């Protein structure tokens, strides 16, 4: 979330409730910028020789066998595309495959969106979610004034992951406050309505993130409701999307940046700037993964089959949440664990502090993200009891 280039918002920080607080800019050393907390954590996990070690910090969706998961339909579509004699090995346009960007835009805004009908939308295919955030950051620097770089603050919610701060800093935006995603703490529609009014009143620019779209409720459009609501209020916005998780396309890294403008007359100028930036960052996105997504979302029968597989992933994650909550309750683990099932999606904020997370990795060989966030799909029948016992132990040892 950014203060608007033409706005007068000068508060220095928003806490989790949206209230102003103390200013605390992010500053990282060159070493930390090169090797982030997650990278160090995964390196420590790989070096760990303990036979019961568990990594709950991965970004992928894992099957009940603990393996990264490829959807059955996606594998079938890949085979069909590879055997199609009409497809030639060609570079994609710099802004991506047109059919993919159209389907990705509809997945965020809905087919009947006024912004789409009025041609106020620009979609850009990117090589992954991080690239979509980076491109958005680059575009924001000159959003309303091509001749002058915007240099106001960026407000990121807390807790969990500071990787976003580094992306904005790489784009030349230095005044970053905290950093977050993912948490799994999804807000209700009523809460989003309140936040949207706050954004409009304080003249903030919304940059919405959908890193695991469809893995919250099992439907692309339902997961994107906050984006649709903001657009329906006539707001300009950016939205970074990822299709890697919900299609199991981790090797292809399929991302998308959605730009919603106030006026259609601004679209060509924004498109021209996006093309120049893309040429300097990655030139052309890859074709394979985007073709798979476009093929599935363009075909009603494929889409029904794909959605059934995605819903199975969502239901499994919810089942793990319920079982984990019940196991902790039966052990008499301190605290309330209702938040496990109140949250949805791939990630879960366990509510553990830094000392407790360190205890789990050092003493129990269970690795979580530094903010206490875990990948719920990484819990399975082989490690469920050990993970539950470890959380109970840390909470009864380090109160």
Short mmCIF file of C-alpha atoms in Angstrom, two decimals:
data_model
loop_
_atom_site.label_atom_id
_atom_site.label_comp_id
_atom_site.label_asym_id
_atom_site.label_seq_id
_atom_site.Cartn_x
_atom_site.Cartn_y
_atom_site.Cartn_z
CA UNK A 1 0.00 0.00 0.00
CA UNK A 2 1.48 3.35 -1.03
CA UNK A 3 0.68 6.96 -0.31
CA UNK A 4 -0.57 8.50 -3.51
CA UNK A 5 1.86 10.68 -5.46
CA UNK A 6 -0.76 13.44 -5.40
CA UNK A 7 -1.99 12.74 -1.87
CA UNK A 8 -1.36 14.42 1.44
CA UNK A 9 -1.13 11.34 3.62
CA UNK A 10 1.87 11.79 5.89
CA UNK A 11 1.42 9.29 8.70
CA UNK A 12 4.49 7.13 9.00
CA UNK A 13 3.08 3.74 9.77
CA UNK A 14 -0.08 1.68 9.82
CA UNK A 15 -0.31 -1.13 12.32
CA UNK A 16 -2.45 -4.22 11.83
CA UNK A 17 -5.61 -2.30 12.78
CA UNK A 18 -4.91 0.44 10.27
CA UNK A 19 -3.96 3.00 12.92
CA UNK A 20 -0.94 5.29 12.67
CA UNK A 21 2.07 4.27 14.70
CA UNK A 22 5.79 4.89 15.01
CA UNK A 23 8.05 5.11 11.98
CA UNK A 24 10.53 2.29 11.44
CA UNK A 25 12.24 2.12 8.09
CA UNK A 26 13.62 -1.20 6.89
CA UNK A 27 17.39 -1.33 6.53
CA UNK A 28 19.22 -4.50 5.59
CA UNK A 29 22.87 -5.26 5.13
CA UNK A 30 24.23 -6.38 1.78
CA UNK A 31 24.59 -9.88 3.19
CA UNK A 32 20.99 -10.08 4.37
CA UNK A 33 19.78 -8.67 1.07
CA UNK A 34 21.63 -11.43 -0.77
CA UNK A 35 20.70 -14.22 1.66
CA UNK A 36 17.28 -13.74 3.22
CA UNK A 37 15.89 -15.47 6.33
CA UNK A 38 14.00 -18.04 4.26
CA UNK A 39 17.08 -18.97 2.25
CA UNK A 40 19.14 -19.43 5.42
CA UNK A 41 16.36 -21.47 6.98
CA UNK A 42 16.07 -23.84 4.01
CA UNK A 43 19.85 -24.20 3.93
CA UNK A 44 19.84 -25.15 7.61
CA UNK A 45 17.09 -27.70 6.97
CA UNK A 46 19.04 -29.37 4.18
CA UNK A 47 22.13 -29.65 6.38
CA UNK A 48 20.12 -31.07 9.29
CA UNK A 49 20.71 -34.84 9.54
CA UNK A 50 18.01 -35.56 12.14
CA UNK A 51 15.74 -38.36 10.94
CA UNK A 52 12.55 -36.58 12.07
CA UNK A 53 13.28 -33.14 10.66
CA UNK A 54 10.30 -31.32 9.19
CA UNK A 55 10.26 -28.28 6.91
CA UNK A 56 7.06 -26.23 7.21
CA UNK A 57 8.53 -23.19 5.47
CA UNK A 58 8.22 -24.20 1.81
CA UNK A 59 6.23 -22.15 -0.69
CA UNK A 60 4.83 -25.03 -2.74
CA UNK A 61 1.70 -27.09 -2.18
CA UNK A 62 2.74 -30.56 -0.98
CA UNK A 63 0.78 -33.77 -1.40
CA UNK A 64 0.01 -36.15 1.47
CA UNK A 65 3.24 -37.96 0.51
CA UNK A 66 5.20 -34.75 1.10
CA UNK A 67 5.96 -34.20 -2.59
CA UNK A 68 5.34 -31.15 -4.75
CA UNK A 69 2.06 -31.71 -6.53
CA UNK A 70 1.25 -31.67 -10.25
CA UNK A 71 -2.42 -31.59 -11.11
CA UNK A 72 -3.54 -34.49 -13.28
CA UNK A 73 -5.23 -32.19 -15.80
CA UNK A 74 -2.14 -29.98 -16.07
CA UNK A 75 0.00 -33.00 -16.95
CA UNK A 76 -2.52 -33.98 -19.61
CA UNK A 77 -2.63 -30.48 -21.11
CA UNK A 78 1.17 -30.34 -21.24
CA UNK A 79 1.23 -33.57 -23.24
CA UNK A 80 -1.40 -32.26 -25.63
CA UNK A 81 0.46 -29.01 -26.19
CA UNK A 82 3.78 -30.77 -26.77
CA UNK A 83 2.12 -32.97 -29.43
CA UNK A 84 0.32 -30.10 -31.19
CA UNK A 85 1.95 -29.70 -34.65
CA UNK A 86 0.53 -26.18 -35.06
CA UNK A 87 2.48 -24.76 -32.11
CA UNK A 88 5.87 -23.38 -33.05
CA UNK A 89 8.77 -22.54 -30.68
CA UNK A 90 8.44 -18.75 -30.61
CA UNK A 91 9.09 -15.95 -28.14
CA UNK A 92 6.05 -14.56 -26.40
CA UNK A 93 5.22 -10.85 -26.81
CA UNK A 94 6.99 -8.75 -24.18
CA UNK A 95 3.76 -8.25 -22.21
CA UNK A 96 2.83 -11.93 -22.49
CA UNK A 97 0.35 -14.18 -24.27
CA UNK A 98 -2.82 -12.22 -24.98
CA UNK A 99 -5.14 -15.12 -24.15
CA UNK A 100 -3.37 -15.67 -20.84
CA UNK A 101 -3.51 -12.02 -19.76
CA UNK A 102 -7.20 -11.88 -20.72
CA UNK A 103 -8.04 -14.94 -18.61
CA UNK A 104 -5.86 -13.77 -15.71
CA UNK A 105 -7.57 -10.37 -15.73
CA UNK A 106 -11.01 -12.00 -15.70
CA UNK A 107 -9.87 -14.25 -12.85
CA UNK A 108 -9.17 -11.16 -10.75
CA UNK A 109 -11.95 -8.79 -11.80
CA UNK A 110 -14.67 -11.04 -13.19
CA UNK A 111 -15.83 -11.05 -16.82
CA UNK A 112 -18.49 -8.38 -16.24
CA UNK A 113 -16.16 -5.87 -14.57
CA UNK A 114 -16.82 -2.25 -15.60
CA UNK A 115 -13.07 -1.67 -15.73
CA UNK A 116 -12.70 -4.38 -18.40
CA UNK A 117 -15.72 -3.17 -20.37
CA UNK A 118 -14.41 0.42 -20.30
CA UNK A 119 -10.90 -0.66 -21.38
CA UNK A 120 -9.27 0.71 -18.21
CA UNK A 121 -7.25 -2.43 -17.54
CA UNK A 122 -3.75 -3.50 -18.51
CA UNK A 123 -2.55 -7.05 -17.84
CA UNK A 124 1.08 -8.13 -18.07
CA UNK A 125 2.37 -11.70 -17.91
CA UNK A 126 5.41 -12.00 -15.65
CA UNK A 127 7.91 -14.79 -14.86
CA UNK A 128 6.39 -15.46 -11.45
CA UNK A 129 4.74 -13.60 -8.59
CA UNK A 130 7.86 -11.77 -7.41
CA UNK A 131 8.39 -10.38 -10.92
CA UNK A 132 4.80 -9.07 -10.91
CA UNK A 133 5.46 -7.20 -7.64
CA UNK A 134 8.74 -5.81 -9.01
CA UNK A 135 7.11 -4.58 -12.22
CA UNK A 136 4.32 -2.99 -10.20
CA UNK A 137 6.87 -1.20 -8.03
CA UNK A 138 8.66 0.12 -11.12
CA UNK A 139 5.41 1.40 -12.63
CA UNK A 140 4.35 3.09 -9.40
CA UNK A 141 7.44 5.31 -9.37
CA UNK A 142 6.00 7.27 -12.30
CA UNK A 143 2.31 6.41 -12.01
CA UNK A 144 0.96 9.97 -12.33
CA UNK A 145 4.04 11.85 -13.51
CA UNK A 146 6.39 10.35 -16.08
CA UNK A 147 8.94 13.13 -15.64
CA UNK A 148 9.28 12.91 -11.84
CA UNK A 149 9.97 9.80 -9.77
CA UNK A 150 7.66 9.33 -6.80
CA UNK A 151 9.55 8.87 -3.53
CA UNK A 152 6.91 8.53 -0.81
CA UNK A 153 6.60 5.68 1.70
CA UNK A 154 5.28 2.16 1.09
CA UNK A 155 3.21 0.63 3.91
CA UNK A 156 3.31 -3.15 4.26
CA UNK A 157 1.29 -4.97 6.88
CA UNK A 158 2.93 -7.14 9.52
CA UNK A 159 3.85 -9.93 10.43
CA UNK A 160 5.56 -12.63 8.46
CA UNK A 161 7.83 -12.09 5.49
CA UNK A 162 10.12 -9.14 4.74
CA UNK A 163 10.89 -10.22 1.18
CA UNK A 164 8.52 -7.60 -0.23
CA UNK A 165 10.60 -4.79 1.25
CA UNK A 166 13.62 -5.96 -0.74
CA UNK A 167 11.60 -5.99 -3.97
CA UNK A 168 10.53 -2.38 -3.54
CA UNK A 169 14.06 -1.36 -2.55
CA UNK A 170 15.44 -3.01 -5.70
CA UNK A 171 13.03 -0.80 -7.66
CA UNK A 172 14.53 2.28 -6.00
CA UNK A 173 11.85 2.81 -3.34
CA UNK A 174 13.68 2.99 -0.01
CA UNK A 175 11.08 4.08 2.55
CA UNK A 176 9.55 0.70 3.40
CA UNK A 177 7.69 -0.04 6.59
CA UNK A 178 7.54 -3.65 7.81
CA UNK A 179 6.68 -6.48 5.46
CA UNK A 180 4.16 -9.28 5.13
CA UNK A 181 2.83 -12.24 3.20
CA UNK A 182 1.71 -14.83 3.68
CA UNK A 183 -0.33 -15.14 6.89
CA UNK A 184 -3.47 -17.09 6.05
CA UNK A 185 -5.41 -14.57 8.15
CA UNK A 186 -7.97 -13.76 5.49
CA UNK A 187 -10.30 -10.86 6.19
CA UNK A 188 -14.06 -10.99 5.81
CA UNK A 189 -15.85 -9.00 3.12
CA UNK A 190 -17.11 -6.58 5.77
CA UNK A 191 -13.56 -6.03 7.03
CA UNK A 192 -12.35 -5.45 3.48
CA UNK A 193 -15.10 -2.88 2.98
CA UNK A 194 -13.88 -0.99 6.06
CA UNK A 195 -10.26 -1.16 4.87
CA UNK A 196 -11.24 0.06 1.42
CA UNK A 197 -12.93 3.10 2.90
CA UNK A 198 -9.79 3.75 4.97
CA UNK A 199 -7.63 3.54 1.85
CA UNK A 200 -9.83 6.00 0.00
CA UNK A 201 -10.07 8.41 2.93
CA UNK A 202 -6.30 8.49 3.45
CA UNK A 203 -5.55 8.66 -0.27
CA UNK A 204 -3.51 5.47 -0.35
CA UNK A 205 -2.80 3.47 -3.50
CA UNK A 206 -3.76 -0.23 -3.10
CA UNK A 207 -1.31 -2.86 -4.30
CA UNK A 208 -3.10 -6.16 -3.73
CA UNK A 209 -1.35 -9.55 -3.68
CA UNK A 210 -2.79 -12.91 -4.70
CA UNK A 211 0.20 -15.25 -4.31
CA UNK A 212 -1.91 -18.40 -3.90
CA UNK A 213 -5.10 -17.48 -5.75
CA UNK A 214 -7.82 -20.19 -5.67
CA UNK A 215 -6.26 -22.08 -2.74
CA UNK A 216 -8.33 -20.18 -0.18
CA UNK A 217 -11.90 -21.00 -1.28
CA UNK A 218 -11.19 -23.12 -4.35
CA UNK A 219 -12.41 -20.49 -6.81
CA UNK A 220 -10.29 -17.88 -8.59
CA UNK A 221 -12.94 -15.16 -8.57
CA UNK A 222 -14.01 -15.70 -4.96
CA UNK A 223 -10.41 -15.47 -3.74
CA UNK A 224 -10.10 -12.21 -5.67
CA UNK A 225 -13.17 -10.53 -4.12
CA UNK A 226 -11.15 -7.70 -2.48
CA UNK A 227 -9.72 -6.78 -5.89
CA UNK A 228 -13.19 -6.72 -7.42
CA UNK A 229 -14.56 -4.63 -4.56
CA UNK A 230 -11.79 -2.03 -4.82
CA UNK A 231 -12.30 -1.80 -8.58
CA UNK A 232 -16.07 -1.44 -8.10
CA UNK A 233 -15.40 1.63 -5.93
CA UNK A 234 -13.68 3.31 -8.87
CA UNK A 235 -10.20 2.94 -7.37
CA UNK A 236 -6.98 2.73 -9.31
CA UNK A 237 -5.04 -0.34 -8.19
CA UNK A 238 -2.35 -2.89 -8.91
CA UNK A 239 -2.69 -6.60 -8.25
CA UNK A 240 0.07 -9.23 -8.44
CA UNK A 241 -1.19 -12.74 -9.15
CA UNK A 242 0.45 -16.16 -9.19
CA UNK A 243 -0.85 -19.22 -11.03
CA UNK A 244 2.07 -21.42 -10.02
CA UNK A 245 0.37 -22.84 -6.91
CA UNK A 246 -3.13 -23.49 -8.18
CA UNK A 247 -1.80 -25.13 -11.36
CA UNK A 248 1.29 -26.80 -9.84
CA UNK A 249 3.51 -24.89 -12.30
CA UNK A 250 6.47 -24.31 -10.01
CA UNK A 251 9.09 -24.84 -12.69
CA UNK A 252 7.34 -22.46 -15.09
CA UNK A 253 6.57 -19.70 -12.52
CA UNK A 254 3.51 -18.07 -14.10
CA UNK A 255 2.72 -14.60 -12.75
CA UNK A 256 0.56 -11.67 -13.79
CA UNK A 257 0.37 -7.97 -12.97
CA UNK A 258 -3.06 -6.36 -13.23
CA UNK A 259 -3.28 -2.57 -13.55
CA UNK A 260 -6.65 -0.83 -13.17
CA UNK A 261 -6.75 2.81 -14.24
CA UNK A 262 -9.25 5.61 -13.70
CA UNK A 263 -9.38 6.54 -17.39
CA UNK A 264 -8.97 4.46 -20.53
CA UNK A 265 -6.95 7.30 -22.10
CA UNK A 266 -4.07 6.49 -19.73
CA UNK A 267 -3.80 2.87 -20.81
CA UNK A 268 -1.54 3.28 -23.86
CA UNK A 269 0.94 5.40 -21.93
CA UNK A 270 1.09 2.84 -19.13
CA UNK A 271 1.47 0.01 -21.63
CA UNK A 272 4.38 1.77 -23.30
CA UNK A 273 6.16 2.25 -19.97
CA UNK A 274 5.50 -1.37 -19.00
CA UNK A 275 7.05 -2.56 -22.26
CA UNK A 276 10.20 -0.49 -21.68
CA UNK A 277 10.57 -1.78 -18.12
CA UNK A 278 9.98 -5.40 -19.14
CA UNK A 279 12.65 -5.11 -21.84
CA UNK A 280 15.18 -4.12 -19.19
CA UNK A 281 14.13 -6.81 -16.69
CA UNK A 282 13.33 -10.04 -18.54
CA UNK A 283 12.51 -9.13 -22.20
CA UNK A 284 9.94 -11.90 -22.76
CA UNK A 285 8.12 -14.20 -20.33
CA UNK A 286 8.14 -17.96 -20.88
CA UNK A 287 5.37 -19.52 -22.95
CA UNK A 288 4.73 -23.03 -21.58
CA UNK A 289 3.04 -22.38 -18.25
CA UNK A 290 0.96 -19.49 -19.57
CA UNK A 291 -0.31 -21.70 -22.41
CA UNK A 292 -1.44 -24.31 -19.89
CA UNK A 293 -3.33 -21.75 -17.79
CA UNK A 294 -4.95 -20.13 -20.83
CA UNK A 295 -5.95 -23.53 -22.25
CA UNK A 296 -7.61 -24.62 -19.02
CA UNK A 297 -9.39 -21.35 -18.28
CA UNK A 298 -10.61 -21.01 -21.89
CA UNK A 299 -12.28 -24.42 -21.96
CA UNK A 300 -15.38 -24.89 -19.72
CA UNK A 301 -14.88 -28.66 -19.42
CA UNK A 302 -11.20 -28.27 -18.53
CA UNK A 303 -12.06 -25.58 -16.04
CA UNK A 304 -14.57 -27.81 -14.21
CA UNK A 305 -12.02 -30.65 -14.02
CA UNK A 306 -9.29 -28.27 -12.82
CA UNK A 307 -11.54 -26.75 -10.18
CA UNK A 308 -12.39 -30.19 -8.76
CA UNK A 309 -8.68 -30.89 -8.30
CA UNK A 310 -8.11 -27.49 -6.70
CA UNK A 311 -11.05 -28.00 -4.36
CA UNK A 312 -9.50 -31.28 -3.24
CA UNK A 313 -6.32 -29.37 -2.33
CA UNK A 314 -8.33 -26.77 -0.41
CA UNK A 315 -10.35 -29.39 1.47
CA UNK A 316 -7.20 -31.28 2.43
CA UNK A 317 -5.66 -28.12 3.88
CA UNK A 318 -8.83 -27.44 5.89
CA UNK A 319 -8.85 -31.04 7.16
CA UNK A 320 -5.24 -30.68 8.34
CA UNK A 321 -6.19 -27.48 10.16
CA UNK A 322 -9.07 -29.20 11.98
CA UNK A 323 -6.97 -32.22 12.95
CA UNK A 324 -4.07 -30.06 14.15
CA UNK A 325 -6.41 -27.91 16.25
CA UNK A 326 -8.02 -30.99 17.82
CA UNK A 327 -4.68 -32.66 18.57
CA UNK A 328 -3.41 -29.51 20.31
CA UNK A 329 -6.65 -29.26 22.30
CA UNK A 330 -6.39 -32.88 23.46
CA UNK A 331 -2.80 -32.32 24.57
CA UNK A 332 -3.92 -29.33 26.62
CA UNK A 333 -1.62 -26.99 24.71
CA UNK A 334 -1.77 -23.45 26.19
CA UNK A 335 -3.77 -20.85 24.29
CA UNK A 336 -6.72 -20.88 21.93
CA UNK A 337 -6.26 -22.61 18.58
CA UNK A 338 -9.50 -21.57 16.92
CA UNK A 339 -7.51 -19.36 14.54
CA UNK A 340 -6.20 -22.50 12.81
CA UNK A 341 -9.63 -23.16 11.33
CA UNK A 342 -10.70 -19.54 11.08
CA UNK A 343 -7.83 -18.98 8.66
CA UNK A 344 -7.87 -20.53 5.19
CA UNK A 345 -5.52 -21.33 2.36
CA UNK A 346 -2.02 -22.71 2.10
CA UNK A 347 -0.39 -20.71 4.89
CA UNK A 348 -1.12 -20.48 8.59
CA UNK A 349 0.04 -18.02 11.24
CA UNK A 350 0.61 -20.25 14.25
CA UNK A 351 1.08 -17.34 16.64
CA UNK A 352 4.59 -18.36 17.73
CA UNK A 353 7.23 -15.74 18.52
CA UNK A 354 10.83 -15.67 17.32
CA UNK A 355 12.23 -17.44 20.38
CA UNK A 356 9.70 -20.25 20.04
CA UNK A 357 10.41 -20.63 16.32
CA UNK A 358 14.13 -20.86 17.08
CA UNK A 359 13.46 -23.47 19.79
CA UNK A 360 11.53 -25.60 17.28
CA UNK A 361 14.35 -25.57 14.74
CA UNK A 362 17.22 -26.02 17.21
CA UNK A 363 15.66 -28.52 19.61
CA UNK A 364 12.97 -30.27 17.57
CA UNK A 365 14.26 -29.89 13.98
CA UNK A 366 10.92 -28.36 12.91
CA UNK A 367 11.47 -25.37 10.63
CA UNK A 368 8.97 -22.50 10.33
CA UNK A 369 9.29 -19.06 8.78
CA UNK A 370 10.75 -16.51 11.25
CA UNK A 371 7.36 -14.89 11.92
CA UNK A 372 5.82 -18.20 12.98
CA UNK A 373 4.10 -18.80 9.65
CA UNK A 374 3.88 -22.35 8.30
CA UNK A 375 2.80 -24.14 5.14
CA UNK A 376 -0.18 -26.21 6.22
CA UNK A 377 0.11 -28.66 3.31
CA UNK A 378 3.58 -29.72 4.56
CA UNK A 379 1.89 -31.44 7.51
CA UNK A 380 0.91 -35.02 6.69
CA UNK A 381 0.26 -38.40 8.29
CA UNK A 382 4.00 -39.04 8.69
CA UNK A 383 4.81 -35.92 10.69
CA UNK A 384 1.50 -34.74 12.20
CA UNK A 385 2.08 -36.24 15.66
CA UNK A 386 5.66 -34.99 15.84
CA UNK A 387 4.70 -31.46 14.75
CA UNK A 388 1.84 -31.35 17.26
CA UNK A 389 4.03 -32.60 20.10
CA UNK A 390 6.74 -30.08 19.17
CA UNK A 391 4.33 -27.13 19.25
CA UNK A 392 2.95 -28.34 22.58
CA UNK A 393 6.46 -28.70 23.97
CA UNK A 394 7.62 -25.23 22.95
CA UNK A 395 4.50 -23.61 24.42
CA UNK A 396 4.83 -25.41 27.72
CA UNK A 397 8.59 -24.80 27.90
CA UNK A 398 8.79 -21.18 26.68
CA UNK A 399 5.71 -19.34 27.90
#
